[in-house]
XYZ file of C-alpha atoms in Angstrom:
368
model
C 120.552 48.781 71.781
C 117.509 48.670 69.435
C 119.252 46.098 67.423
C 120.216 44.088 70.595
C 116.536 44.356 71.738
C 115.007 43.074 68.175
C 117.637 40.098 68.321
C 116.598 39.158 71.774
C 112.777 39.237 70.745
C 113.476 37.050 67.717
C 115.314 34.620 70.073
C 112.477 34.564 72.280
C 109.957 34.215 69.368
C 112.169 31.208 67.849
C 111.833 29.460 71.329
C 108.115 29.663 71.694
C 107.377 28.755 68.096
C 109.817 25.979 68.011
C 107.927 23.529 70.118
C 104.651 23.078 68.598
C 106.087 21.671 65.496
C 106.623 18.231 64.923
C 110.135 17.127 62.869
C 108.194 14.907 61.040
C 106.222 17.232 58.602
C 105.901 16.513 54.970
C 107.866 18.948 52.611
C 104.521 19.532 50.667
C 102.192 20.915 53.387
C 104.960 22.667 54.965
C 105.880 24.489 51.597
C 102.329 25.406 51.545
C 102.111 26.776 54.936
C 105.570 28.673 54.237
C 104.338 30.055 51.216
C 101.157 31.557 53.033
C 102.785 32.687 55.866
C 105.811 34.312 54.367
C 103.490 37.194 52.936
C 102.424 38.171 56.152
C 103.543 41.794 57.072
C 104.121 40.380 60.719
C 107.586 38.962 61.459
C 106.059 36.599 63.817
C 103.804 35.082 61.232
C 106.620 34.995 58.766
C 108.739 33.299 61.594
C 106.204 30.697 61.786
C 106.188 29.924 58.345
C 109.672 29.575 58.550
C 109.775 27.274 61.358
C 107.107 25.210 59.796
C 109.207 24.602 56.563
C 112.167 23.968 58.329
C 110.654 21.121 60.743
C 110.165 19.074 57.474
C 113.871 18.414 57.723
C 113.602 18.041 53.828
C 116.619 19.193 51.685
C 114.436 21.630 49.773
C 113.367 23.377 52.722
C 116.985 24.191 53.799
C 117.814 25.231 50.047
C 114.873 27.851 50.309
C 115.594 29.269 53.481
C 119.436 29.303 53.131
C 119.181 31.270 49.767
C 116.506 33.579 51.275
C 119.572 34.767 53.350
C 120.885 36.853 50.693
C 117.491 38.428 50.047
C 116.476 38.993 53.802
C 113.774 41.706 54.104
C 113.956 44.481 56.952
C 114.903 44.213 59.752
C 117.783 42.700 57.875
C 120.053 41.646 60.983
C 117.215 40.225 62.564
C 116.082 38.163 59.756
C 119.623 36.930 58.964
C 120.017 35.867 62.441
C 116.613 34.180 62.606
C 117.391 32.094 59.459
C 120.600 30.934 60.692
C 118.876 30.080 64.120
C 116.095 28.116 62.658
C 118.171 26.202 60.157
C 120.650 25.512 62.842
C 117.609 23.925 64.834
C 116.733 21.662 62.063
C 119.211 20.763 59.560
C 122.261 19.553 61.684
C 123.025 16.232 60.017
C 125.868 15.214 58.041
C 124.000 15.442 54.650
C 123.637 19.286 55.074
C 127.220 20.035 56.033
C 128.233 20.962 52.542
C 125.297 23.217 52.223
C 126.063 24.867 55.279
C 129.738 25.274 53.904
C 128.812 26.843 50.725
C 126.262 28.919 52.545
C 128.966 30.524 54.911
C 131.431 30.838 51.901
C 128.973 33.078 50.232
C 128.674 35.488 53.043
C 131.989 36.364 54.447
C 131.705 39.803 56.074
C 131.847 40.850 59.684
C 127.941 41.108 59.586
C 127.784 37.397 58.869
C 129.462 36.287 62.236
C 126.490 34.545 63.622
C 126.263 32.729 60.248
C 129.725 31.611 60.730
C 129.678 30.567 64.549
C 126.286 28.584 64.057
C 127.439 26.668 60.851
C 131.106 25.909 61.975
C 129.517 24.298 65.295
C 127.721 21.989 62.871
C 130.568 21.540 60.783
C 133.084 20.583 63.701
C 130.478 18.226 65.018
C 130.487 16.442 61.564
C 134.170 16.081 61.738
C 135.374 19.473 60.288
C 137.310 20.624 63.282
C 140.720 20.974 61.107
C 138.579 23.702 59.048
C 138.012 25.598 61.903
C 141.466 25.690 62.933
C 142.474 26.846 59.397
C 139.911 29.664 59.703
C 141.104 30.803 62.834
C 144.728 31.024 61.582
C 144.018 32.523 58.127
C 140.893 34.156 57.442
C 141.221 37.733 56.659
C 138.435 38.982 58.663
C 139.151 39.247 62.549
C 135.662 38.658 63.633
C 135.323 35.570 61.355
C 138.426 34.428 62.827
C 137.306 34.533 66.301
C 134.080 32.697 65.252
C 136.109 29.774 64.443
C 137.682 29.798 67.907
C 134.072 30.405 69.549
C 132.831 27.409 67.798
C 135.754 25.194 68.920
C 135.183 26.303 72.588
C 131.550 25.467 72.103
C 132.180 21.998 70.833
C 135.039 21.505 73.334
C 137.848 20.766 70.815
C 140.534 18.657 72.834
C 143.165 20.382 70.717
C 141.896 23.809 71.671
C 143.836 24.434 74.766
C 147.235 23.586 72.883
C 146.306 25.684 70.091
C 146.139 28.614 72.644
C 149.324 27.778 74.359
C 151.078 28.244 71.032
C 149.113 31.327 69.776
C 149.871 33.084 72.893
C 153.531 33.573 72.182
C 151.935 36.174 69.616
C 149.975 38.021 72.195
C 152.535 40.727 72.900
C 151.794 41.941 69.226
C 148.135 41.912 69.663
C 146.702 45.418 70.164
C 142.971 47.215 69.819
C 140.155 45.023 68.777
C 142.363 41.957 68.185
C 143.693 42.004 71.635
C 140.356 42.427 73.383
C 138.737 39.709 71.286
C 141.497 37.333 71.707
C 142.123 37.354 75.259
C 138.621 37.513 76.059
C 137.913 34.326 73.924
C 141.048 32.891 75.437
C 140.046 33.383 78.818
C 136.637 31.978 78.111
C 138.135 28.746 76.576
C 140.352 28.490 79.881
C 137.205 28.577 81.838
C 135.178 26.274 79.501
C 138.069 23.647 80.037
C 138.361 24.030 83.710
C 137.345 20.474 84.138
C 140.888 19.715 83.248
C 142.246 22.361 85.912
C 145.244 20.461 87.349
C 146.164 18.923 84.076
C 149.515 19.715 82.402
C 147.968 21.342 79.174
C 145.630 23.460 81.351
C 148.459 24.590 83.395
C 150.871 25.509 80.367
C 147.961 27.609 78.772
C 147.082 29.421 81.899
C 150.610 30.351 82.592
C 150.593 32.055 79.139
C 147.231 33.757 79.153
C 147.064 34.864 82.852
C 150.141 37.487 82.448
C 148.443 39.012 79.647
C 145.999 40.561 82.125
C 148.980 42.686 83.213
C 149.959 44.007 79.663
C 150.175 47.458 79.223
C 148.233 46.988 75.852
C 145.395 45.119 77.644
C 142.495 47.774 78.105
C 140.289 47.899 81.541
C 137.271 46.422 79.982
C 139.422 43.452 78.987
C 140.978 42.991 82.114
C 137.592 42.884 83.962
C 136.216 40.183 81.524
C 139.546 37.837 81.874
C 139.266 38.751 85.728
C 135.559 37.496 85.868
C 136.301 34.225 84.124
C 139.222 33.697 86.150
C 137.115 33.978 89.411
C 134.705 31.241 88.192
C 137.899 29.076 87.383
C 140.042 29.764 90.811
C 137.135 30.874 93.247
C 137.249 33.634 95.340
C 134.782 36.899 95.243
C 137.543 39.400 93.984
C 138.145 40.568 90.438
C 142.024 41.026 90.584
C 143.219 42.803 87.629
C 146.577 41.652 87.882
C 148.312 38.438 87.176
C 149.949 37.533 90.549
C 146.778 36.400 92.599
C 145.572 34.158 89.716
C 149.050 32.733 89.296
C 149.403 32.056 92.971
C 145.796 29.956 92.910
C 146.931 28.317 89.607
C 150.603 27.237 91.097
C 149.231 26.877 94.723
C 145.801 25.586 94.423
C 145.749 24.175 98.187
C 147.026 27.358 100.044
C 144.814 28.160 102.772
C 145.213 31.874 103.230
C 146.020 34.429 100.633
C 147.059 38.274 100.985
C 145.162 40.887 99.352
C 146.224 42.443 95.819
C 145.414 44.791 93.267
C 141.884 44.351 92.139
C 139.496 46.359 89.887
C 140.283 50.061 91.136
C 138.035 51.680 93.236
C 136.844 55.081 91.896
C 134.995 57.496 94.362
C 131.244 56.526 94.004
C 129.493 58.754 91.547
C 125.862 59.696 92.781
C 122.841 60.578 90.979
C 119.664 61.125 92.883
C 121.289 59.038 95.806
C 121.831 56.280 93.574
C 125.840 55.318 93.672
C 127.947 53.845 90.609
C 131.445 53.281 90.644
C 133.620 52.671 87.508
C 134.970 54.582 84.765
C 132.227 54.579 82.300
C 128.879 56.106 83.823
C 125.376 55.864 81.660
C 122.638 58.396 83.109
C 119.166 57.335 82.300
C 116.533 59.942 82.663
C 112.798 59.780 81.907
C 111.778 62.358 79.309
C 108.243 61.659 79.541
C 105.585 64.495 79.918
C 105.205 63.348 83.490
C 108.471 65.086 84.232
C 106.952 68.419 83.817
C 104.366 68.162 86.558
C 104.942 70.147 89.517
C 106.482 68.350 92.632
C 104.526 68.583 95.738
C 106.537 69.098 99.363
C 106.178 65.518 100.090
C 108.048 64.452 96.649
C 110.618 66.880 97.330
C 111.403 65.288 100.685
C 111.141 61.647 99.492
C 113.561 62.358 96.726
C 115.961 63.785 99.544
C 116.486 60.551 101.224
C 119.326 58.545 100.913
C 118.801 55.020 98.852
C 119.760 51.900 100.454
C 123.024 50.575 98.972
C 122.724 47.245 97.056
C 124.808 44.319 98.038
C 126.638 42.095 95.577
C 130.187 40.651 94.550
C 132.997 43.011 95.072
C 134.624 44.551 92.029
C 136.315 47.473 93.518
C 137.461 48.574 96.837
C 135.710 47.795 100.128
C 133.988 44.696 101.327
C 135.748 41.629 103.247
C 139.404 41.267 102.087
C 140.330 37.494 101.667
C 141.054 37.105 105.440
C 137.435 37.979 106.111
C 138.097 41.125 107.961
C 135.661 43.922 107.483
C 137.104 47.184 106.134
C 137.282 50.281 108.229
C 134.253 52.423 107.472
C 134.671 55.505 105.169
C 133.548 58.977 105.921
C 131.018 60.084 103.334
C 131.415 63.570 101.898
C 128.244 65.597 101.939
C 126.742 66.288 98.708
C 126.440 69.990 97.786
C 122.894 71.491 98.644
C 120.517 71.653 95.475
C 119.036 74.887 94.622
C 115.369 73.776 95.882
C 114.239 77.264 95.150
C 114.747 76.554 91.606
C 113.344 72.941 91.628
C 109.515 73.083 90.576
C 109.389 70.005 88.405
C 110.911 66.506 88.229
C 112.699 67.474 85.059
C 114.207 70.405 86.955
C 115.346 67.798 89.835
C 116.923 65.565 87.418
C 118.749 68.262 85.493
C 120.133 69.964 88.949
C 121.084 66.180 90.117
C 122.724 65.634 86.937
C 124.816 68.798 87.139
C 126.100 68.039 90.565
C 126.905 64.522 89.652
C 128.961 65.543 86.548
C 130.736 67.736 88.646
C 131.891 65.033 90.777
C 133.372 62.628 87.990
C 137.301 62.057 88.024
C 139.495 62.917 85.270
C 139.522 59.294 84.091
C 135.754 58.930 84.163
C 133.470 59.141 81.166
C 129.615 59.603 81.065
């Protein structure tokens, strides 16, 4: 989570500093600026120096920045992400394509997936699509194979749906990470190519991909990912996790009424301090600051006992309107076991007791 937060912060930083520099900067002044700022302790200042250098568009700038990837300072993952992104912003032309290829081939581990993804987009846009298909078929690293497919999806390769139609003949053999990644990217590709919905190639590929949502090796999280893409393609508000309703929409797009079907399974809601969560993996977030040790007043105890208003949103499990528009019958909610309020003196005491109550309500197939 910390890594994701840092990467997000770097991305926002790149967006903010990228706008104030003109692309016509001369290499000399830009290099001088870079040499000064790259020594700063702040990542923000070093980023300014890198962007300034890249904005010159000079081959020398590309050489300096691409070679510094191997010597990235801490935090290394964020700096490598930053270097790749900056270079992808300023060095897209054909003259840099060979440099991108050399850079990519020097660094071919899973951790270099972002470099592979961004550089392959540039390579494809400069006429190298065929190399991406070779990578997708032959590279030894699963994640780097997938970067080629993501890049081909990004550039809208005309051959991609046909590639997937053939590749899906192997789908029954996929398992674990490979199955999860391939099916998710396949569904994303179908979504990206939805403009060809109704075309022969789209139909052939969809007929092979959609049934994989039913496969016994397809994990629940992958089913939901696929269902989300399918819902965007075919419409509706349900996340069906079996193939039949999606195939029905594919083969009968003009059908006016549709029956209900199997959708993301409803689990009994898990409550924590009145907040409901449904699903198989529940995350509890509890404040552990000093304020949690302050004694609770009678008013605070009464406030915390009040029911929380239920949020509304897309249906991903049981409940909500059916495809026919009918409201489901209201369900009787079981009353929660009373908490030992005589033992609850502080906010932390309340959080602890609510957590114990919530954990006892988890089903056998739920995790926390």
